[in-house]
Coordinates of C-alpha atoms in Angstrom, one line a residue:
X5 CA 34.8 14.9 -22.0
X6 CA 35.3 15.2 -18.1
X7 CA 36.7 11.8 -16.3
X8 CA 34.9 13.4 -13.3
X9 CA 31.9 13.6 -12.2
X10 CA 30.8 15.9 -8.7
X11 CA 28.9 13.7 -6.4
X12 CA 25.4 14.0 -5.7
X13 CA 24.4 16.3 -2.9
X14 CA 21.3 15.6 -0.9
X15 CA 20.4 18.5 1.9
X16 CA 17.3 17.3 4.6
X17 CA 14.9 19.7 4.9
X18 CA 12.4 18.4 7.3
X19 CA 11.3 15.8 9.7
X20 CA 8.1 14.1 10.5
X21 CA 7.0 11.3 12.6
X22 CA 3.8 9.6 11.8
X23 CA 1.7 8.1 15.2
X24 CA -1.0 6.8 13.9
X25 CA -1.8 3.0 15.2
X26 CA -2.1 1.7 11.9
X27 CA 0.8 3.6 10.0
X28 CA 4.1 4.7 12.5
X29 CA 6.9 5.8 10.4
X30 CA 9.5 8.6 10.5
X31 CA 10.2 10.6 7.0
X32 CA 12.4 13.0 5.8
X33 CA 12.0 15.3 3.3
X34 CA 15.1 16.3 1.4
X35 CA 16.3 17.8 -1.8
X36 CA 18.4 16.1 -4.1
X37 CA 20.9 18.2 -6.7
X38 CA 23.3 16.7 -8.9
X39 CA 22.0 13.6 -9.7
X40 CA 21.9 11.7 -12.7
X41 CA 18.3 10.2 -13.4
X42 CA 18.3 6.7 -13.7
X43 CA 15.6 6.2 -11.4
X44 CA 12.8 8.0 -12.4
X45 CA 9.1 7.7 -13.1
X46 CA 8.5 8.2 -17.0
X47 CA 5.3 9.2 -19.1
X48 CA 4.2 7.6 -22.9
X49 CA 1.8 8.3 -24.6
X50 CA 0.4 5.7 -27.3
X51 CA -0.1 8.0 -30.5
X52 CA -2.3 5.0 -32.1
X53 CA -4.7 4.9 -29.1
X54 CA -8.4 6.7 -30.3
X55 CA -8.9 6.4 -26.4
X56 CA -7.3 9.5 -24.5
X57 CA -8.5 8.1 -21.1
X58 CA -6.0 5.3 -22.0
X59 CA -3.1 6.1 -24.3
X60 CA -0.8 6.8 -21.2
X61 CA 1.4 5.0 -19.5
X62 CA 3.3 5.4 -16.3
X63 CA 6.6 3.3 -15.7
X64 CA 9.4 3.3 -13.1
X65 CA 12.7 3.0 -14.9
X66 CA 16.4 2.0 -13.9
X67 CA 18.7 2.7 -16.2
X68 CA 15.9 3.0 -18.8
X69 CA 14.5 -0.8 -18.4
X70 CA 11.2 -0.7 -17.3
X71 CA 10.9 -1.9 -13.1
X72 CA 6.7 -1.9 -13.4
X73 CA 4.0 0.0 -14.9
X74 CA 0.9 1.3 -15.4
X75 CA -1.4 1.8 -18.3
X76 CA -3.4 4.6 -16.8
X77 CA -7.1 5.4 -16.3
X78 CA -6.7 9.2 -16.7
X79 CA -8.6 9.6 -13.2
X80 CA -7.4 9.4 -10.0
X81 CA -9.9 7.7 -8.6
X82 CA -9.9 4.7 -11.0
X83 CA -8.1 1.4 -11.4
X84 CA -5.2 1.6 -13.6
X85 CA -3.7 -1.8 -15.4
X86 CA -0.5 -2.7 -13.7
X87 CA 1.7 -5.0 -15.8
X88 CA 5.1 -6.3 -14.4
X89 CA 8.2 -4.1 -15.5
X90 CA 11.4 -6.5 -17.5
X91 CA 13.2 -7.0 -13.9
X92 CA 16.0 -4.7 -12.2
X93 CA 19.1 -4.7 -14.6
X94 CA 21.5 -7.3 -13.9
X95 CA 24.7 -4.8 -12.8
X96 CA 23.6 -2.1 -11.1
X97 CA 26.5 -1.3 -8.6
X98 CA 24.7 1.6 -6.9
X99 CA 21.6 -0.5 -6.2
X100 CA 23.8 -3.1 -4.7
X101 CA 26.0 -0.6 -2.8
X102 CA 23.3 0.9 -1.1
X103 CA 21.4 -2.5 0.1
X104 CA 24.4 -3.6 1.8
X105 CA 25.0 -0.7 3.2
X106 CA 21.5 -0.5 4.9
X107 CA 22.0 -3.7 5.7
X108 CA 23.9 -2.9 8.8
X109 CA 21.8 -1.1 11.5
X110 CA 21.2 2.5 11.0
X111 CA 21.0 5.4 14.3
X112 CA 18.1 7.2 12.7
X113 CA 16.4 8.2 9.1
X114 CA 19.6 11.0 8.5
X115 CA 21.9 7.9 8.7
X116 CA 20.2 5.9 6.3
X117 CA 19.6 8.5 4.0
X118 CA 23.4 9.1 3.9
X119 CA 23.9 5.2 3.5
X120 CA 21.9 5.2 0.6
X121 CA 23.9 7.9 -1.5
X122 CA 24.3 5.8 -3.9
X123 CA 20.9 5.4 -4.7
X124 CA 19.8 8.8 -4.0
X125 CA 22.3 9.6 -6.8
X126 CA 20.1 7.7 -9.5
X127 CA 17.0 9.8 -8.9
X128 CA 16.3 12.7 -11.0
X129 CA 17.8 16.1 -9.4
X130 CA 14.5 17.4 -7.3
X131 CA 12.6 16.5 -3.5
X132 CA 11.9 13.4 -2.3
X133 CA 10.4 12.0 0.9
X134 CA 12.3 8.8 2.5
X135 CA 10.0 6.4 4.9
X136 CA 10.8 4.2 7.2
X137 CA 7.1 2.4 7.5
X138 CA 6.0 -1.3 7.8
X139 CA 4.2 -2.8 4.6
X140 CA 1.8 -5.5 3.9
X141 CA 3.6 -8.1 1.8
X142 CA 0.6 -8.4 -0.7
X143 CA -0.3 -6.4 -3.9
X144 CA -3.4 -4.2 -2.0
X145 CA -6.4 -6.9 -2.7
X146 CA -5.2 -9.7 -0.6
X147 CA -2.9 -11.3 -3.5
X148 CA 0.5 -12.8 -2.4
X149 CA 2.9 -9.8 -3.6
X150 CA 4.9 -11.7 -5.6
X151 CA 1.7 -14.2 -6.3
X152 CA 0.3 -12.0 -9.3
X153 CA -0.2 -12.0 -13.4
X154 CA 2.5 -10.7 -15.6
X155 CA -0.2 -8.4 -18.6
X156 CA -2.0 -5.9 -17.7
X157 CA -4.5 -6.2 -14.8
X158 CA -7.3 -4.0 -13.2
X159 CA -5.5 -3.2 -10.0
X160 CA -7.5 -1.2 -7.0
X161 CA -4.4 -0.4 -5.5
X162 CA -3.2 2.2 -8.4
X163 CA -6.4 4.5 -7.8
X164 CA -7.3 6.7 -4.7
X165 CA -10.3 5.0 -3.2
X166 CA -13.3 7.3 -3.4
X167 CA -16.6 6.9 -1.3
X168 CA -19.7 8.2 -3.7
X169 CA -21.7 7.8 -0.7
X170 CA -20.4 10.5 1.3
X171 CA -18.4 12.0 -1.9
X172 CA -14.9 11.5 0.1
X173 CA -11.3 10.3 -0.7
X174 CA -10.1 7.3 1.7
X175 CA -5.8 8.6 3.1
X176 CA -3.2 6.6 0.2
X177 CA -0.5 5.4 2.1
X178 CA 2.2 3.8 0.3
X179 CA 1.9 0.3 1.9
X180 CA 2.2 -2.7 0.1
X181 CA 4.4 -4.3 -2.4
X182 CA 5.0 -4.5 -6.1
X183 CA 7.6 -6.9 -7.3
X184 CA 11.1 -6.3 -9.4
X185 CA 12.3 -9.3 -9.7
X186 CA 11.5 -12.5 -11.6
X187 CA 10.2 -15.5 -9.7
X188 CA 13.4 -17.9 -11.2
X189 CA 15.5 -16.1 -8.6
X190 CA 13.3 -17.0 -5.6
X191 CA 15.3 -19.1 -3.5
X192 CA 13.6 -21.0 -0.5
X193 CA 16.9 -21.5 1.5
X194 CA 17.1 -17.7 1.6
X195 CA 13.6 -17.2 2.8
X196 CA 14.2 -19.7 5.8
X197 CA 17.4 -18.4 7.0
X198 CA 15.5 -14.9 7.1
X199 CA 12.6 -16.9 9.1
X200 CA 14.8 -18.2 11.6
X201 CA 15.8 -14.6 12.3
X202 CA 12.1 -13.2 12.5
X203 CA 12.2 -16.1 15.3
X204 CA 14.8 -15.3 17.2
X205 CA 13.2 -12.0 17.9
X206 CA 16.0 -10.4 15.7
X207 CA 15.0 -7.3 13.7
X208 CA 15.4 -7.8 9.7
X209 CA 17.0 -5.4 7.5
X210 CA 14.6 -2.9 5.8
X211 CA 13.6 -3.8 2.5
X212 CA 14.2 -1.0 -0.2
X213 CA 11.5 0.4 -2.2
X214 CA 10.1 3.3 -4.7
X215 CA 6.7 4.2 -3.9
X216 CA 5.2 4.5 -7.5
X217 CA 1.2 4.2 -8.0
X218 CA -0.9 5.2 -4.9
X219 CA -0.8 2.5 -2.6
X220 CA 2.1 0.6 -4.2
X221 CA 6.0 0.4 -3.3
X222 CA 8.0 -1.4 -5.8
X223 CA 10.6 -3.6 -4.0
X224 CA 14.0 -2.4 -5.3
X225 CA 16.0 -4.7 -2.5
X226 CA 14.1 -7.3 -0.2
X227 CA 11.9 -9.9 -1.8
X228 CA 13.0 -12.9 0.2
X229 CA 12.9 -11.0 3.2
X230 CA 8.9 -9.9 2.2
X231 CA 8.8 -13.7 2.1
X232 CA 9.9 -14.5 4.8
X233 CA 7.4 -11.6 6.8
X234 CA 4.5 -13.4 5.2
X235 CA 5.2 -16.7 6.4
X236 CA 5.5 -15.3 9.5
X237 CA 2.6 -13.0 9.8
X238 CA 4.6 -9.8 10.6
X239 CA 4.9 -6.9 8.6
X240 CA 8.1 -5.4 6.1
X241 CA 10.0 -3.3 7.0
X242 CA 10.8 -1.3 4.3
X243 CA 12.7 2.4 3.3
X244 CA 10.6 3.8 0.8
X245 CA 11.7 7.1 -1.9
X246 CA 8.6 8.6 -2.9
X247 CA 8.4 12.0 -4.9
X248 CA 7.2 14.9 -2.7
X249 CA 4.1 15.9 -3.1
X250 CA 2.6 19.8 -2.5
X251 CA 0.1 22.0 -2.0
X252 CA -0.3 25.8 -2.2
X253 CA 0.7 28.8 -4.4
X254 CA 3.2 31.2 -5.2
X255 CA 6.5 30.9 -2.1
X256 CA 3.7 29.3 0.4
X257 CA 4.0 25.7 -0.6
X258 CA 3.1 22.8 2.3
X259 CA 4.9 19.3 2.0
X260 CA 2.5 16.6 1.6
X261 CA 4.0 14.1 3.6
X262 CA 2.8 9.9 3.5
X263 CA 0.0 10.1 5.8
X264 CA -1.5 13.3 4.3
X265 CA -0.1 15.8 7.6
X266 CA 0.9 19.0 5.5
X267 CA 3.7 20.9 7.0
X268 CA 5.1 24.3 5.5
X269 CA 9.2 24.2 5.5
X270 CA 10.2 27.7 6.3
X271 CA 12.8 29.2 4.3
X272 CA 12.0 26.8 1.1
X273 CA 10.7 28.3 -2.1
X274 CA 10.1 25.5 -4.6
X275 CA 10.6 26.1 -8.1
X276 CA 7.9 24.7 -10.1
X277 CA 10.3 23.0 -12.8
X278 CA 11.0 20.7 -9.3
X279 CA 7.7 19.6 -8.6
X280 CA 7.2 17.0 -11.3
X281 CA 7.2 13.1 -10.2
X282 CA 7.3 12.1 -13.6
X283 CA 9.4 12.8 -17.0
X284 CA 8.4 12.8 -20.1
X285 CA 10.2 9.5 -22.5
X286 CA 12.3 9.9 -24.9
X287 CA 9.8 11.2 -27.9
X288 CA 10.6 8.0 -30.1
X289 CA 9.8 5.7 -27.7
X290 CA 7.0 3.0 -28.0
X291 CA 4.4 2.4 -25.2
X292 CA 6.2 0.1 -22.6
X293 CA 5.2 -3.8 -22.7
X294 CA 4.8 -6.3 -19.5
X295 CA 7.6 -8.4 -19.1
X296 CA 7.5 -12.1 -18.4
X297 CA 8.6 -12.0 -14.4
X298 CA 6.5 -14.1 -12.5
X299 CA 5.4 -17.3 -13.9
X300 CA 6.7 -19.6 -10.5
X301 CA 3.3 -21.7 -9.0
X302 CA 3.4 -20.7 -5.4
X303 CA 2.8 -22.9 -2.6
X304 CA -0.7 -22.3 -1.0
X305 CA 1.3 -21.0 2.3
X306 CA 2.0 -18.0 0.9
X307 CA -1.6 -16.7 0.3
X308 CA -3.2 -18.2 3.4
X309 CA -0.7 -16.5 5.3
X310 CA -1.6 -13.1 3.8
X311 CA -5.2 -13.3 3.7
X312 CA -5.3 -11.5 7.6
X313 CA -3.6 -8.4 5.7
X314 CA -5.9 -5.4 4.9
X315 CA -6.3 -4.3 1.4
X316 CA -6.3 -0.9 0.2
X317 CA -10.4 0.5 1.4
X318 CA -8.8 -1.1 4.8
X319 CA -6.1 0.8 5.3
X320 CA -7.8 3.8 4.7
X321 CA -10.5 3.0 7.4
X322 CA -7.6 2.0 9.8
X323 CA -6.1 5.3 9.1
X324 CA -9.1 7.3 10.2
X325 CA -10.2 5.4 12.9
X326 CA -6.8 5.8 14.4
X327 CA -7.2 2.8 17.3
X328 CA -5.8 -0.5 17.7
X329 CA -9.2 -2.5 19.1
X330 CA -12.8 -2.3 17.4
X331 CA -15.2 -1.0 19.9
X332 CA -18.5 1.1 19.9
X333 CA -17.3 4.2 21.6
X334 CA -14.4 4.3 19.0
X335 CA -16.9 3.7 15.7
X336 CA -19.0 6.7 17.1
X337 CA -16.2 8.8 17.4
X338 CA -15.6 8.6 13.6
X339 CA -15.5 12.2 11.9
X340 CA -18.3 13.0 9.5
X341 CA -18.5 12.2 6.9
X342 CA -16.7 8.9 7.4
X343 CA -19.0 7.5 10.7
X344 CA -21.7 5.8 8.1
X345 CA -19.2 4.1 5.0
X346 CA -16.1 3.0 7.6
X347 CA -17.8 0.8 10.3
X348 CA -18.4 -2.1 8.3
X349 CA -15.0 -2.2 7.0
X350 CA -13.4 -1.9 10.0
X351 CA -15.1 -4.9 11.5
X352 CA -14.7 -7.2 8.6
X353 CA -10.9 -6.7 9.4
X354 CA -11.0 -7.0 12.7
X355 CA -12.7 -10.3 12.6
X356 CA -10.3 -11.5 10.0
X357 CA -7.4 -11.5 12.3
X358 CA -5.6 -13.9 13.7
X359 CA -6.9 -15.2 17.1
X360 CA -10.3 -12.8 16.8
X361 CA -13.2 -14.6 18.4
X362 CA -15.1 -13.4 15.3
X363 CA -18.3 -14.5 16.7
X364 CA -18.2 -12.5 19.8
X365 CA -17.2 -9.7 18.1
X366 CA -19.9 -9.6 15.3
X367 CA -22.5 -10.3 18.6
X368 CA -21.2 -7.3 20.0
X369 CA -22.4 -5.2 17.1
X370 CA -25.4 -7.3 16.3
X371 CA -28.0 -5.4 18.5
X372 CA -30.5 -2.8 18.2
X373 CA -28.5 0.2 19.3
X374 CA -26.3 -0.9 16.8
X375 CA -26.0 1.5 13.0
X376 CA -28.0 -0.3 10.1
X377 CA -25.2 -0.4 7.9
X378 CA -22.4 -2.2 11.0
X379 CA -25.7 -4.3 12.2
X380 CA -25.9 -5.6 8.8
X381 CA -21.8 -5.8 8.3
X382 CA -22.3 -8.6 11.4
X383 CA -25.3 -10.2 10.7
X384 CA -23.1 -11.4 7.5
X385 CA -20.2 -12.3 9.3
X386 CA -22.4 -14.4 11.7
X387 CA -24.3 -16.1 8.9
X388 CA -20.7 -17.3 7.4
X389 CA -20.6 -19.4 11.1
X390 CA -22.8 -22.4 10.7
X391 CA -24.6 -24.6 13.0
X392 CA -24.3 -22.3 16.0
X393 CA -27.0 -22.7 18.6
X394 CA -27.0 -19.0 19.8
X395 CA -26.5 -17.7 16.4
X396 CA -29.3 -20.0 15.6
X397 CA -31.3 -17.7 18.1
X398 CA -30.5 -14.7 17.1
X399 CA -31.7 -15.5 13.5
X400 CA -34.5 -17.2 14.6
X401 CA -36.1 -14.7 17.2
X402 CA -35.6 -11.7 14.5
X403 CA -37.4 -13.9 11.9
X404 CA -40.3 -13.9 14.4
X405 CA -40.3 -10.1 15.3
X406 CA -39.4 -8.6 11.6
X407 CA -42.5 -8.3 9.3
X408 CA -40.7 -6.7 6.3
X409 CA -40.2 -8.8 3.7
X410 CA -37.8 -6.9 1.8
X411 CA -35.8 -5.8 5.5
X412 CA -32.1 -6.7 4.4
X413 CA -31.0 -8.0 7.8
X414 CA -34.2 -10.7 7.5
X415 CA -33.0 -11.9 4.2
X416 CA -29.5 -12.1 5.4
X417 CA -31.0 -14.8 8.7
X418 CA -33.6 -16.3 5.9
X419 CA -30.8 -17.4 4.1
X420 CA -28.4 -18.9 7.1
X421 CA -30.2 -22.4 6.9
X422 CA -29.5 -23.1 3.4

């Protein structure tokens, strides 16, 4: 038995910076060799399952002890249940190593990698993609992240988000959270301290997370900073490890980096037996079961200070509209076949922000010249603002002038007096 062990050695490969308005980041894509792991996504299979849509399941694992998983939908483009893992183990030095050593501010993604060594030494030996990106401290539906059940639960932000409509995929971008560690260890005085920080104008350290299932990061390091974010109505930042993803044949293959750019590394060939994300378990081992994480009754803060954040369909219409204010010239220059399914998204979020003159804004897209389906997005978000004289107008005077019953934005105005 050797009282050695040769450390792991991770070797960059590529760089990317990411511009959009909605999703800036920087990412590196390196290859790890040598490693031991302990961090890795596993596949079961439940041989008593009739069902083989459902007899899978997809967990992150530390050291073997499920961190969260999945029971899977067998399509890509539909909800999986996610269930809560049985909590990060208790002693995991290289975990703890690495936090504090990103703790500290970093000159660039190389240096963090490098901090986080120790971590990169749990992953399974393969290529990886580290992000340093903002989150959205909520599970992808507008749920407090650490505000959510323990069993299995439909959850939209597992599955690619697909538009029958115009038969197109929405971008995934890792974004929001998934929690590791049990609500006991929530500690307010920690979440304060990190507030008076954000207030001070003082940047936070970046939270440390795996991204796992589509648009979900599990928090490995972080969740009382998260906290603290949400309270304060900014977003995480976070370093995220995600498993590269390709495309191609043969020698040709293309990175698939976070915000779906593909870029072909020259000089890399990438064996097929290192383009898995996930690992077979150990062939005795019984499907995975929830673990009992989160059972703390949060104060109402936490979800009324999330609710501005945008959930998964969102943050793909964010991504493709690529500006930061809502306007007419920007709607109609949406790419086909995006221009008739994104408008009305993109307005329900902007009028959900904080300090929107919703009102104004829904006017603004209220008139003739206005798309059916964005007329009809703001003739609802008008009609949720009651007693307005000049809404009242509006309603009224196209009351008069429609003579179809059945006409959807005349039912929408029928209704605003009840």
């Amino acid at each position: 038995m050797s009282f050695w062990r040769k450390a792991p050695k991770t070797t960059v490969l590529a760089q990317h910076t990411t511009r959009l308005p909605y999703f800036t980041g920087e990412h590196l894509f390196f290859e790890v060799a040598g490693s031991t792991g302990a961090l890795r996504m596993e596949l079961t299979r439940d041989p008593d399952c009739d069902d083989p849509m459902l007899d899978s399941y997809l967990t992150l694992t530390l050291h073997g002890q499920p961190l969260a998983l999945i029971q899977s939908s067998g399509c890509p483009t539909c909800q999986s249940l996610l269930a809560a893992g049985h909590g990060l183990p208790e002693d995991c030095p290289a975990l703890r190593e690495a936090a504090d050593a990103i703790a500290a501010p970093f000159a660039g993604l190389r240096e963090a990698l490098a901090r986080l060594a120790p971590v990169a030494g749990l992953l399974a030996p393969g290529y990886y993609i580290l992000s340093l990106v903002d989150c959205f401290p909520t599970d992808g539906s507008g749920h407090f992240f650490w505000d959510i059940p323990n069993g299995f639960t439909p959850s939209p932000a597992t599955a690619q988000t697909y538009d029958p409509e115009t038969c197109s995929l929405l971008p995934v971008f890792p974004r929001f959270l998934h929690p590791s560690q049990s609500t006991a260890k929530y500690h307010p005085g920690r979440v304060e301290q990190y507030r008076r920080q954000l207030r001070t104008g003082a940047p936070l350290p970046p939270a440390l997370c795996y991204a796992a299932f589509e648009y979900l990061s599990i928090l490995l390091d972080g969740h009382h900073r998260a906290c603290a974010c949400a309270l304060e109505g900014v977003p995480v930042p976070c370093l995220i490890l995600s498993s590269a993803c390709f495309m191609g044949r043969d020698d040709h293959w293309k990175v698939v980096w976070p915000d779906e750019e593909r870029e072909t590394v020259p000089g890399v060939a990438i064996p097929l037996t290192k383009m898995r994300r996930c690992w077979p378990a150990p062939p005795a081992a019984p499907p995975p079961t929830p673990g009992e994480l989160f059972t703390r009754r949060w104060e109402p803060a936490y979800q009324r200070a999330t609710a501005p954040s945008p959930d998964t369909v969102e943050a793909g219409a964010l991504a493709l509209y690529g500006r930061e204010t809502l306007t007419m010239e920007g709607i109609r220059a949406l790419p086909d076949p995006y221009g008739p399914v994104i408008p009305p998204v993109l307005l329900r979020y902007f009028c959900r922000q904080p300090g929107a003159d919703a009102k104004a804004l829904a006017l603004s897209f209220a008139g003739r010249d206005t798309p059916p389906n964005l007329r009809q997005a703001a003739f609802r978000i008008l009609a949720d603002i009651r007693g307005d004289p000049e809404i009242e107008d509006l309603f009224v005077d196209y009351l008069v002038e429609c003579e179809q019953r059945d006409d959807p934005l005349r039912r929408i105005a029928d209704r605003y007096w009840d």
